[in-house]
Amino acid sequence: MNVFESIASGMRSIWSHKLRSALTLFGIVVGVAAVVAMFSFVGGISKRIMEDFEQLGFDNVFFVSDRQPDNPRGLASLKVSKGLTLQDTEVLREEIPEIEWLCPTVATRIVGRAGNQARHFPVFGATPDGFPILKLELGAGRLINWLDVENHARVAVLGEIAKEDLFGDRNAVGEQMLIGKESFTIVGILRMKEFSRMFGGTGQEENHERVYIPITSGIHYFKGSKSIDYFAVRIRDGSDIGAVYERIHQTLLREHRGIEDFYIENIAEQIAEAKSGVERITQTWHTILSSIATVSLLVGGIGLLSVLIISVNERLREIGIRKAVGAEDRAIFQQFIIESVTISLFGGLVGLGVGAGLCKLITFGAAQMGQDFVIPVSGAGSVLGVSFAVAVGVIFGLYPAYKASRLDPIDAISRYA
Amino acid sequence: MLIETRDLTKSYDLGAVQVDALRGVTFGIDEGEYVAIMGPSGSGKSTLMHILGCLDTPTSGRYSLDGSEVSGLKPRELARIRNKKIGFVFQNFNLLPRIDLVSNVALPLVYHGSISRSERFDRSKKLLDSLGLGHRLGHRPNELSGGERQRAAIARALVNEPAILLADEPTGNLDQRTGREIMTILGDLHSGGRTIVIVTHDAGIAEQARRTVHIEDGRVARETVV
Ligand SMILES: Nc1ncnc2c1ncn2[C@@H]1O[C@H](COP(=O)(O)OP(=O)(O)OP(=O)(O)O)[C@@H](O)[C@H]1O
Ligand SMILES: [Mg+2]
């Protein structure tokens, strides 16, 4: 008897005992469905969190900011170092090739006015690099360019919230606004990103309450000194965060003649840590889920075992007849193992279907409630679930198959009668 | 000699008591013979047939089939002998209920090892045709009469071209007329050169055989040759 005939025989025996097979399969179906659904769920959530991190835009970012030196020489040292300057940014750019974007920034809070609307706005003098660093997207018009920076141009880009405060739904590109007493032309409007609610408030609101102008204009119109408030640095993907941090620190320290009147906020590191935290949690969940799956499949396996034992006892005569016409022990063993695996594999595939259906259902349900929450069916979960089911079939088939194979033909035939 | 036994014994150890079903059976069967085995109920006829059919092993004694010693063989080797050299017909047919007639007849070929599906089908169909069951190939055993079932069982016993056909009360579950039908088939097979051993309680049936071995109390009591 070859494998296909054994499988066919397995199918026949499932089919001829539909209710019993269904009860046996139930445990395996539930086990596999749970594995697939839970793996997909955890995978979907962690993928979502990772995407949010990306959207957040702070991976690979450092903020270098101004601060008072906390050494005993106190203010005296300020005369030795000029604080953060545009000079610093050029040196960093030159010496550290891992830096992809670098944006010096001056920030003030000042009244902005357009038509009869007026409000205090955070006004940020920045360079074109500032937008990709913060992953800000353009909604209309254009961004600040290097020519604007060079010319101290009186142009402004508004965050989406700032624009709505001043103009409501009206078009703002090309309009004039007053910043303090200076008149600026609005050249572009930013657009807020679609964000998941996973993080609640995401920090992007802050970016969109601002008015962005060229750094040079910021220094020229709204700042007494040449010093800048901070700069944001984004390093290239895959750079060694710790090493680059160290080099930025050393370079600035040298430029500032050994005075630590700056502070580097290592956001890149924090984000990286948070990401690996999420990965660890995902791993932990996978371990927990695998153990739950193991338990539920073992329970399913015990059901399978008892059904197989009943089946062997019911089929003593069949086994005896097969042996009487020349079936060897191992042919009978093979027949029952294949039957067992056929049942469990069938259960596994049904479970996979149910699990995948659950994922679709959650996705659909979320969509109904206006949430874009897609749970992709986990490949790892599917493979794990189905192979577990097969393993259950093999393991719990062993004993009944062995028992069947060792039956004495005459004994088996006559015990039935 | 096709079959030769020497002092075959078979005892069942039932704990408190020991049942001696066979107490030393010595006899032989030549190729082409038609032998009937008779004897009172419980005398050990079935036990002897099972041993001859390699379905059971003797407690002691020797048994050689077709020139080679059978006693002491491993289960796997016994299975091979059952598969290739022996055709066994049971009193209660022992067909598999869930598969059709042609699959039942082909069953020994399934375990033969190297016979293709189509050849299995062809050989089984041919046998069923020759036994007048050509129109029943796709039927399940429970859709057939007792006589038809026994004919199918005979087809199954013959499908592997065995050296010997063993039948333990093949007409025991059949009415007289159907029984005679089966006996005619066995008679024809013998005329065609088959070696046949049949257990029966019916002296009329035994007469068809040239030689009758009488078993009593686990021993060969006497033999009659017509
Ligand atoms: N598996 C067994 N366990 C115990 N005793 C058995 C077993 N099989 C047969 N016997 C005993 O062995 C003896 C011979 O039995 P057997 O079936 O060979 O008789 P028989 O001649 O075929 O009888 P019948 O004409 O009724 O078929 C009987 O006493 C029977 O009870
Ligand atoms: Mg008997």
XYZ file of C-alpha atoms and ligand atoms in Angstrom:
675
model
C 0.000 0.000 0.000
C 1.564 3.271 -1.013
C 1.316 6.643 0.675
C -1.504 7.904 -1.507
C -3.640 4.880 -0.814
C -2.992 5.333 2.897
C -3.995 8.994 2.639
C -7.126 8.018 0.736
C -7.846 5.463 3.420
C -7.302 8.184 6.049
C -9.741 10.444 4.242
C -12.256 7.616 4.046
C -11.986 6.988 7.740
C -12.427 10.708 8.514
C -15.425 10.792 6.221
C -17.096 7.667 7.496
C -16.931 8.948 11.090
C -17.826 12.559 10.500
C -18.979 13.480 13.990
C -16.127 11.740 15.716
C -13.602 13.230 13.322
C -15.088 16.665 13.868
C -14.726 16.302 17.639
C -11.141 15.130 17.278
C -10.318 17.832 14.826
C -11.866 20.486 17.039
C -8.944 20.561 19.459
C -6.394 20.725 16.680
C -8.368 23.300 14.712
C -8.700 25.548 17.763
C -5.027 25.112 18.627
C -3.773 25.967 15.164
C -6.291 28.771 14.647
C -5.183 30.288 17.955
C -1.519 30.097 16.995
C -2.104 31.661 13.598
C -4.410 34.400 14.889
C -2.296 35.287 17.912
C 0.974 35.279 16.015
C -0.596 37.456 13.357
C -2.058 39.771 15.983
C 1.188 40.243 17.865
C 3.068 40.558 14.578
C 0.558 43.110 13.299
C 0.750 45.209 16.445
C 4.512 45.211 16.632
C 4.786 46.026 12.948
C 2.397 48.879 13.545
C 4.439 50.183 16.444
C 7.589 49.992 14.341
C 5.876 51.932 11.574
C 4.860 54.550 14.091
C 8.450 54.864 15.183
C 9.369 55.449 11.558
C 6.596 57.998 11.187
C 7.665 59.687 14.379
C 10.842 60.431 12.524
C 13.284 60.469 15.384
C 15.273 57.408 14.518
C 18.926 58.289 13.871
C 18.390 61.803 15.199
C 20.462 63.812 17.686
C 19.591 67.200 19.073
C 22.516 69.368 20.018
C 21.420 72.249 22.219
C 22.796 75.200 24.034
C 23.321 75.147 27.761
C 25.184 76.957 30.488
C 28.469 75.269 31.302
C 28.282 73.736 34.731
C 31.956 74.045 35.578
C 33.339 76.034 38.500
C 34.782 78.743 36.247
C 31.203 79.643 35.552
C 30.350 82.443 33.174
C 33.952 83.330 32.657
C 34.252 80.429 30.260
C 31.579 81.882 27.995
C 34.146 84.321 26.745
C 36.351 81.475 25.615
C 33.592 79.608 23.739
C 31.062 81.290 21.558
C 28.368 78.663 22.120
C 26.735 76.894 19.192
C 27.399 78.613 15.880
C 26.896 78.040 12.185
C 30.638 77.400 12.140
C 30.035 74.286 14.252
C 27.596 72.892 11.756
C 30.082 73.270 8.926
C 32.827 71.546 10.869
C 30.531 68.658 11.773
C 29.416 68.247 8.192
C 32.986 68.162 7.020
C 34.379 65.808 9.613
C 31.584 63.324 10.092
C 30.470 61.687 6.856
C 27.783 59.661 8.638
C 25.765 62.849 8.991
C 23.052 62.838 6.356
C 21.242 66.003 7.324
C 22.072 68.729 9.760
C 19.851 71.649 10.539
C 20.827 74.579 12.745
C 17.839 76.198 14.350
C 16.918 79.391 16.128
C 13.590 79.492 17.880
C 11.572 82.408 19.169
C 8.049 82.890 20.272
C 6.480 85.898 18.665
C 3.170 87.239 17.429
C 2.147 86.253 13.929
C -0.600 88.109 12.135
C -2.623 87.676 8.971
C -5.740 89.646 8.177
C -7.538 90.077 11.489
C -6.137 86.900 13.057
C -3.217 87.150 15.442
C -1.530 84.670 17.747
C 1.761 83.824 19.387
C 3.693 81.298 17.311
C 6.912 79.427 17.810
C 8.954 80.737 14.900
C 11.773 78.479 13.783
C 14.688 79.618 11.694
C 15.867 76.505 9.894
C 17.504 75.228 6.725
C 16.070 72.921 4.029
C 17.605 69.985 5.932
C 15.204 70.559 8.798
C 12.244 69.151 6.895
C 13.625 65.699 6.085
C 15.081 65.412 9.599
C 11.660 65.879 11.147
C 10.082 63.951 8.257
C 7.772 66.847 7.559
C 5.724 66.602 4.409
C 4.713 69.406 2.143
C 0.984 69.925 1.629
C 1.025 72.907 -0.731
C 3.503 75.354 -2.228
C 7.186 74.751 -1.624
C 9.654 74.328 1.205
C 12.403 76.728 2.211
C 15.396 76.329 -0.109
C 19.086 77.158 0.121
C 18.648 80.314 -1.927
C 16.220 81.603 0.723
C 18.846 80.879 3.342
C 21.531 82.658 1.396
C 19.351 85.713 0.758
C 17.906 86.047 4.239
C 14.653 85.806 2.367
C 11.414 86.843 4.056
C 9.568 83.661 3.247
C 7.712 81.352 5.601
C 6.393 77.795 5.606
C 3.472 77.183 7.971
C 2.674 74.059 9.890
C -0.815 72.774 9.211
C -2.155 73.898 12.582
C -0.536 77.315 12.327
C -2.057 77.745 8.876
C -5.514 76.832 10.122
C -5.195 79.267 13.026
C -4.475 82.136 10.679
C -6.338 81.264 7.516
C -8.883 78.573 8.388
C -9.826 76.772 5.246
C -8.673 79.514 2.962
C -5.663 79.290 0.700
C -2.532 80.685 2.330
C 0.222 80.129 -0.228
C 1.324 83.425 -1.705
C -0.316 85.430 1.096
C 1.543 87.833 3.334
C 1.834 87.596 7.093
C 3.435 89.695 9.752
C 5.947 88.047 12.028
C 6.584 90.543 14.755
C 6.861 93.696 12.681
C 8.328 92.060 9.600
C 6.294 91.074 6.580
C 6.878 87.543 5.208
C 5.500 85.771 2.148
C 3.991 82.369 2.818
C 5.461 79.959 0.273
C 4.361 76.576 1.583
C 2.090 74.664 3.962
C 2.987 71.408 5.674
C 0.650 68.461 5.877
C 0.100 66.305 8.975
C 0.678 62.588 8.532
C -1.851 59.833 8.975
C -0.877 58.318 12.271
C -2.100 55.301 14.094
C -3.626 55.935 17.481
C -1.248 53.477 19.057
C 0.745 56.288 20.632
C -2.094 58.653 21.375
C -0.615 62.119 20.866
C 2.372 61.730 18.642
C 4.306 64.944 18.952
C 3.641 65.906 15.382
C 1.142 68.546 16.524
C 4.064 70.453 17.967
C 5.768 70.553 14.565
C 2.636 71.877 12.954
C 2.016 74.749 15.333
C 5.193 76.351 14.080
C 6.151 78.887 11.473
C 9.363 78.007 9.617
C 11.608 80.654 8.114
C 15.203 80.563 6.790
C 17.763 80.330 9.612
C 19.551 83.417 8.344
C 16.356 85.461 8.440
C 15.704 84.146 11.929
C 19.099 85.267 13.138
C 18.874 88.554 11.289
C 15.397 89.688 12.313
C 14.703 88.050 15.618
C 18.000 87.315 17.345
C 20.577 89.655 18.782
C 23.617 87.364 18.548
C 25.122 85.004 15.982
C 24.677 82.014 18.219
C 22.068 79.411 17.401
C 19.786 77.595 19.794
C 20.250 74.030 18.706
C 20.758 71.871 15.748
C 19.182 68.655 14.712
C 21.327 65.958 13.154
C 20.187 62.907 11.293
C 22.785 60.250 10.620
C 22.619 57.673 7.867
C 20.700 54.469 8.372
C 22.876 51.695 9.719
C 25.519 53.966 11.258
C 26.893 53.072 14.652
C 24.861 55.419 16.823
C 27.180 55.273 19.808
C 30.329 55.918 17.784
C 28.864 58.837 15.848
C 27.560 60.348 19.068
C 31.065 60.121 20.529
C 32.617 61.830 17.514
C 30.077 64.643 17.456
C 30.770 65.177 21.116
C 34.560 65.197 20.668
C 34.427 67.496 17.665
C 32.207 70.047 19.390
C 34.284 69.899 22.547
C 37.385 70.671 20.494
C 35.651 73.519 18.661
C 34.442 74.913 21.958
C 37.917 74.748 23.435
C 37.076 72.097 25.931
C 34.056 73.795 27.366
C 30.938 71.720 27.486
C 28.408 74.451 26.820
C 26.265 72.147 24.737
C 24.197 69.106 25.308
C 23.634 66.268 22.864
C 20.319 64.538 23.251
C 20.766 61.069 21.898
C 17.253 60.438 20.602
C 18.554 57.905 18.093
C 19.705 55.705 20.946
C 16.410 56.069 22.798
C 14.430 55.129 19.721
C 16.737 52.212 18.972
C 16.280 51.004 22.529
C 12.531 51.381 22.339
C 12.514 49.459 19.075
C 14.559 46.610 20.435
C 12.277 46.672 23.467
C 9.318 46.129 21.184
C 11.220 43.338 19.462
C 11.964 41.718 22.808
C 8.345 41.951 23.856
C 7.291 40.458 20.523
C 9.736 37.615 21.068
C 8.438 37.069 24.577
C 4.906 36.950 23.274
C 5.888 34.476 20.624
C 7.377 32.264 23.302
C 4.283 32.561 25.477
C 1.999 31.910 22.514
C 4.057 28.932 21.425
C 3.700 27.399 24.872
C -0.037 28.019 24.896
C -0.197 26.508 21.432
C 1.789 23.513 22.582
C -0.587 22.930 25.443
C -3.719 23.307 23.344
C -2.332 21.082 20.634
C -1.336 18.489 23.202
C -4.917 18.545 24.398
C -6.008 18.127 20.779
C -3.460 15.341 20.489
C -4.930 13.466 23.418
C -8.315 13.635 21.726
C -6.692 12.296 18.581
C -5.006 9.539 20.556
C -8.231 8.346 22.123
C -10.053 8.395 18.801
C -7.254 6.441 17.164
C -7.303 3.844 19.926
C -11.064 3.475 19.501
C -10.558 3.267 15.771
C -7.952 0.511 16.101
C -10.238 -1.458 18.405
C -13.128 -1.043 16.021
C -11.058 -2.136 13.124
C -9.464 -5.212 14.632
C -11.110 -7.375 12.009
C -9.894 -5.136 9.193
C -6.375 -5.233 10.591
C -6.576 -9.003 10.983
C -7.809 -9.454 7.424
C -5.099 -7.218 6.020
C -2.494 -9.193 7.920
C -4.060 -12.491 6.862
C -3.637 -11.616 3.208
C -0.037 -10.643 3.740
C 0.270 -7.120 5.179
C 3.483 -6.802 7.153
C 3.546 -5.059 10.513
C 5.139 -1.993 9.057
C 2.460 -1.669 6.351
C -0.208 -1.563 9.060
C 1.922 0.844 11.105
C 2.337 3.097 8.103
C -1.365 2.999 7.353
C -2.337 4.158 10.819
C 0.380 6.800 11.098
C -0.637 8.257 7.763
C -4.272 8.217 8.799
C -3.359 10.001 11.998
C -1.278 12.615 10.182
C -3.977 13.035 7.548
C -6.503 13.818 10.264
C -4.175 16.190 12.100
C -2.961 17.878 8.919
C -6.545 18.352 7.820
C -7.288 19.850 11.238
C -4.208 22.033 10.916
C -5.251 23.367 7.541
C -8.785 24.054 8.721
C -7.249 25.789 11.747
C -5.051 27.841 9.459
C -8.132 28.863 7.510
C -10.004 29.797 10.677
C -7.005 31.744 12.020
C -6.557 33.607 8.752
C -10.288 34.291 8.732
C -10.020 35.770 12.235
C -7.260 38.116 11.059
C -9.401 39.248 8.139
C -12.338 39.670 10.485
C -10.371 41.913 12.845
C -9.064 43.938 9.917
C -12.582 44.223 8.550
C -14.052 45.063 11.959
C -11.453 47.764 12.505
C -12.219 49.183 9.083
C -15.920 49.258 9.996
C -15.039 51.326 13.044
C -12.975 53.610 10.865
C -9.651 52.237 12.028
C -6.985 51.309 9.563
C -5.644 48.275 11.407
C -4.479 45.573 9.061
C -3.382 42.245 10.538
C -1.370 40.355 7.969
C -1.541 36.573 8.443
C 1.719 35.586 10.088
C 3.819 33.269 7.944
C 5.767 32.068 10.971
C 2.523 31.414 12.851
C 1.051 29.489 9.915
C 4.109 27.307 9.458
C 4.421 26.749 13.190
C 0.739 25.918 13.624
C 0.521 23.471 10.746
C 3.801 21.754 11.557
C 2.683 21.448 15.176
C -0.488 19.790 13.950
C 1.505 17.352 11.831
C 3.842 16.638 14.734
C 0.823 15.954 16.927
C -0.443 13.526 14.297
C 2.859 11.678 14.226
C 3.442 11.644 17.976
C -0.046 10.656 19.021
C -0.361 8.251 16.112
C 2.697 6.280 17.197
C 1.139 4.258 19.980
C -2.129 3.272 18.239
C -0.244 2.508 15.023
C 2.245 0.375 16.922
C -0.535 -1.437 18.717
C -2.341 -2.089 15.454
C 0.791 -3.295 13.726
C 1.600 -5.823 16.412
C -1.796 -7.517 16.464
C -1.930 -11.217 15.857
C -4.004 -11.844 12.691
C -6.220 -14.653 13.985
C -6.610 -12.945 17.321
C -7.639 -9.722 15.617
C -10.122 -11.430 13.316
C -11.780 -13.568 15.957
C -11.837 -10.996 18.737
C -14.160 -8.997 16.546
C -16.687 -11.765 16.099
C 5.401 -33.045 -0.843
C 3.802 -29.633 -0.724
C 2.955 -29.782 2.970
C 4.638 -31.840 5.616
C 3.977 -31.595 9.347
C 5.621 -33.454 12.169
C 4.277 -33.650 15.726
C 2.551 -30.267 15.559
C 1.195 -29.199 18.911
C -0.628 -26.076 19.956
C -1.445 -25.196 23.536
C -3.286 -22.184 24.860
C -2.192 -21.129 28.298
C -5.292 -19.750 29.971
C -3.677 -19.158 33.344
C -5.379 -21.735 35.504
C -5.821 -24.271 32.749
C -3.906 -25.176 29.654
C -5.867 -26.063 26.538
C -4.111 -28.461 24.204
C -5.778 -27.776 20.856
C -3.306 -29.896 18.909
C -1.451 -32.824 20.469
C 0.932 -33.943 17.762
C -0.293 -33.822 14.186
C 1.850 -35.554 11.592
C 0.676 -35.744 8.030
C 1.457 -34.602 4.500
C -0.274 -33.242 1.427
C 0.956 -33.667 -2.123
C 0.720 -31.107 -4.849
C -2.593 -31.291 -6.689
C -4.353 -33.145 -3.853
C -7.849 -32.309 -2.629
C -8.001 -33.078 1.093
C -10.959 -32.777 3.445
C -10.450 -32.404 7.179
C -13.296 -33.610 9.385
C -13.784 -33.965 13.073
C -15.993 -33.015 15.976
C -16.319 -29.451 17.140
C -13.360 -28.366 19.222
C -11.118 -31.116 17.888
C -8.579 -28.613 16.574
C -9.409 -28.369 12.841
C -9.353 -24.590 12.679
C -6.232 -24.448 14.799
C -4.511 -26.786 12.361
C -5.708 -24.780 9.352
C -4.416 -21.544 10.868
C -1.031 -23.092 11.374
C -1.007 -24.502 7.837
C -2.017 -21.025 6.619
C 0.820 -19.385 8.578
C -1.764 -17.323 10.420
C -0.668 -18.915 13.663
C 2.451 -20.633 14.900
C 2.636 -24.074 16.529
C 3.772 -24.500 20.113
C 6.089 -27.263 18.971
C 6.670 -29.496 15.979
C 7.790 -28.885 12.444
C 5.999 -27.637 9.393
C 7.473 -27.373 5.940
C 5.655 -25.771 3.053
C 6.726 -26.090 -0.557
C 10.072 -27.500 0.484
C 11.049 -24.886 3.065
C 10.740 -24.926 6.825
C 8.107 -22.535 8.171
C 8.285 -23.049 11.924
C 10.613 -20.498 13.475
C 10.144 -17.835 10.815
C 9.772 -14.208 11.822
C 6.376 -12.466 11.534
C 7.571 -10.546 8.496
C 8.536 -13.741 6.663
C 5.255 -15.375 7.622
C 3.415 -12.376 6.212
C 5.269 -12.828 2.949
C 4.333 -16.523 2.795
C 0.695 -15.716 3.495
C 0.841 -13.150 0.776
C 2.487 -15.243 -1.936
C 1.877 -18.941 -1.269
C -1.398 -19.246 0.585
C -4.986 -18.523 -0.244
C -7.249 -18.692 2.808
C -11.039 -18.842 2.700
C -12.885 -18.216 5.971
C -16.256 -19.460 7.080
C -17.526 -15.902 7.526
C -15.898 -14.499 4.358
C -13.932 -11.751 6.120
C -14.209 -9.172 3.368
C -13.480 -5.535 4.214
C -16.874 -3.820 4.513
C -15.853 -0.324 3.481
C -14.267 -1.047 0.101
C -15.802 -2.461 -3.045
C -15.505 -6.019 -4.274
C -12.718 -5.488 -6.756
C -10.635 -3.685 -4.112
C -11.295 -6.524 -1.689
C -10.080 -9.077 -4.198
C -7.038 -6.942 -5.026
C -6.071 -6.565 -1.367
C -3.323 -9.245 -1.342
C -1.763 -7.630 -4.420
C -1.585 -4.320 -2.562
C 0.839 -5.929 -0.123
C 2.676 -7.817 -2.841
C 5.015 -4.920 -3.393
C 5.420 -4.306 -7.089
C 2.127 -4.656 -8.883
C 0.690 -1.558 -10.499
C -2.772 -0.348 -9.685
C -4.119 -1.109 -13.115
C -2.706 -4.622 -13.107
C -4.205 -5.236 -9.697
C -7.553 -4.140 -11.031
C -7.274 -6.226 -14.191
C -6.310 -9.392 -12.371
C -9.052 -8.981 -9.774
C -11.655 -8.196 -12.389
C -10.690 -11.245 -14.423
C -11.068 -13.521 -11.408
C -14.398 -12.004 -10.434
C -15.564 -12.406 -14.031
C -14.604 -16.067 -14.031
C -16.548 -16.572 -10.785
C -19.619 -14.902 -12.205
C -19.278 -11.625 -10.280
C -18.221 -9.424 -13.190
C -21.308 -7.269 -12.713
C -20.599 -6.667 -9.010
C -17.156 -5.066 -9.144
C -18.159 -1.770 -7.577
C -20.445 -3.190 -4.928
C -19.706 -3.250 -1.231
C -19.753 -6.708 0.396
C -22.926 -5.969 2.365
C -24.764 -5.451 -0.898
C -24.139 -9.093 -1.842
C -25.605 -12.455 -0.885
C -23.618 -14.906 1.217
C -22.772 -17.051 -1.792
C -21.547 -14.040 -3.724
C -19.455 -12.946 -0.793
C -17.858 -16.336 -0.497
C -17.126 -16.377 -4.207
C -15.446 -12.983 -3.844
C -13.475 -14.357 -0.901
C -12.338 -17.267 -3.084
C -11.300 -14.793 -5.764
C -9.265 -12.914 -3.181
C -7.642 -16.178 -2.069
C -6.673 -16.969 -5.660
C -5.523 -13.583 -6.845
C -1.904 -14.125 -5.818
C -1.694 -17.507 -7.574
C -1.043 -19.326 -4.295
C 0.506 -22.772 -4.059
C -2.352 -23.964 -1.868
C -5.940 -23.016 -1.147
C -7.085 -23.500 2.456
C -10.806 -23.269 3.219
C -12.149 -23.500 6.791
C -15.815 -24.503 6.556
C -16.403 -22.351 3.461
C -20.029 -23.445 3.233
C -20.727 -23.238 6.971
C -22.596 -19.956 6.698
C -24.442 -20.794 3.497
C -27.634 -22.633 2.666
C -27.364 -25.994 0.978
C -27.852 -24.858 -2.567
C -25.357 -22.004 -2.305
C -22.977 -24.342 -0.490
C -23.131 -26.740 -3.425
C -22.330 -23.845 -5.748
C -19.185 -23.098 -3.770
C -18.238 -26.780 -3.749
C -18.610 -26.873 -7.526
C -16.199 -23.965 -7.799
C -13.689 -25.700 -5.529
C -14.098 -28.920 -7.517
C -13.411 -27.055 -10.747
C -10.359 -25.421 -9.235
C -9.070 -28.845 -8.202
C -9.656 -30.159 -11.692
C -7.635 -27.190 -12.914
C -4.689 -28.434 -10.836
C -5.067 -26.557 -7.542
C -4.074 -28.070 -4.238
C -7.012 -27.682 -1.883
C -7.544 -28.381 1.822
C -11.055 -27.944 3.141
C -12.517 -28.284 6.639
C -16.113 -29.461 6.722
C -18.683 -31.097 8.930
C -20.642 -32.315 5.934
C -19.807 -35.905 4.909
C -21.398 -35.276 1.513
C -19.063 -32.404 0.885
C -16.102 -34.397 2.154
C -16.864 -37.029 -0.449
C -15.869 -34.625 -3.168
C -12.311 -34.818 -1.859
C -10.285 -37.907 -2.721
C -8.877 -38.093 0.779
C -10.315 -37.266 4.187
C -8.261 -36.703 7.335
C -10.194 -37.250 10.562
C -9.055 -35.152 13.526
C -10.107 -36.079 17.022
C -8.941 -34.483 20.205
C -6.043 -32.737 18.523
C -4.681 -35.797 16.758
C -5.112 -37.441 13.365
C -7.499 -40.289 14.201
C -7.618 -41.926 10.769
C -7.591 -41.216 7.081
C -9.946 -42.443 4.399
C -9.116 -42.430 0.712
C -11.806 -42.857 -1.908
N -7.461 -18.425 21.215
C -7.808 -19.503 21.942
N -7.660 -19.492 23.269
C -7.970 -20.560 23.999
N -8.451 -21.692 23.492
C -8.632 -21.771 22.168
C -8.314 -20.681 21.315
N -8.590 -21.034 20.031
C -9.067 -22.316 20.110
N -9.069 -22.734 21.373
C -9.494 -24.054 21.823
O -8.796 -25.014 21.072
C -9.633 -26.085 20.766
C -9.703 -26.324 19.287
O -10.353 -25.247 18.682
P -10.630 -25.167 17.123
O -11.224 -23.845 16.846
O -9.396 -25.538 16.393
O -11.709 -26.305 16.958
P -12.486 -26.710 15.643
O -12.149 -28.146 15.397
O -12.209 -25.779 14.550
O -13.989 -26.596 16.097
P -15.245 -26.151 15.235
O -15.648 -27.359 14.425
O -16.279 -25.812 16.250
O -14.829 -25.032 14.402
C -11.013 -25.771 21.378
O -11.108 -26.408 22.611
C -10.967 -24.299 21.559
O -11.731 -23.913 22.695
Mg -13.321 -24.396 13.430
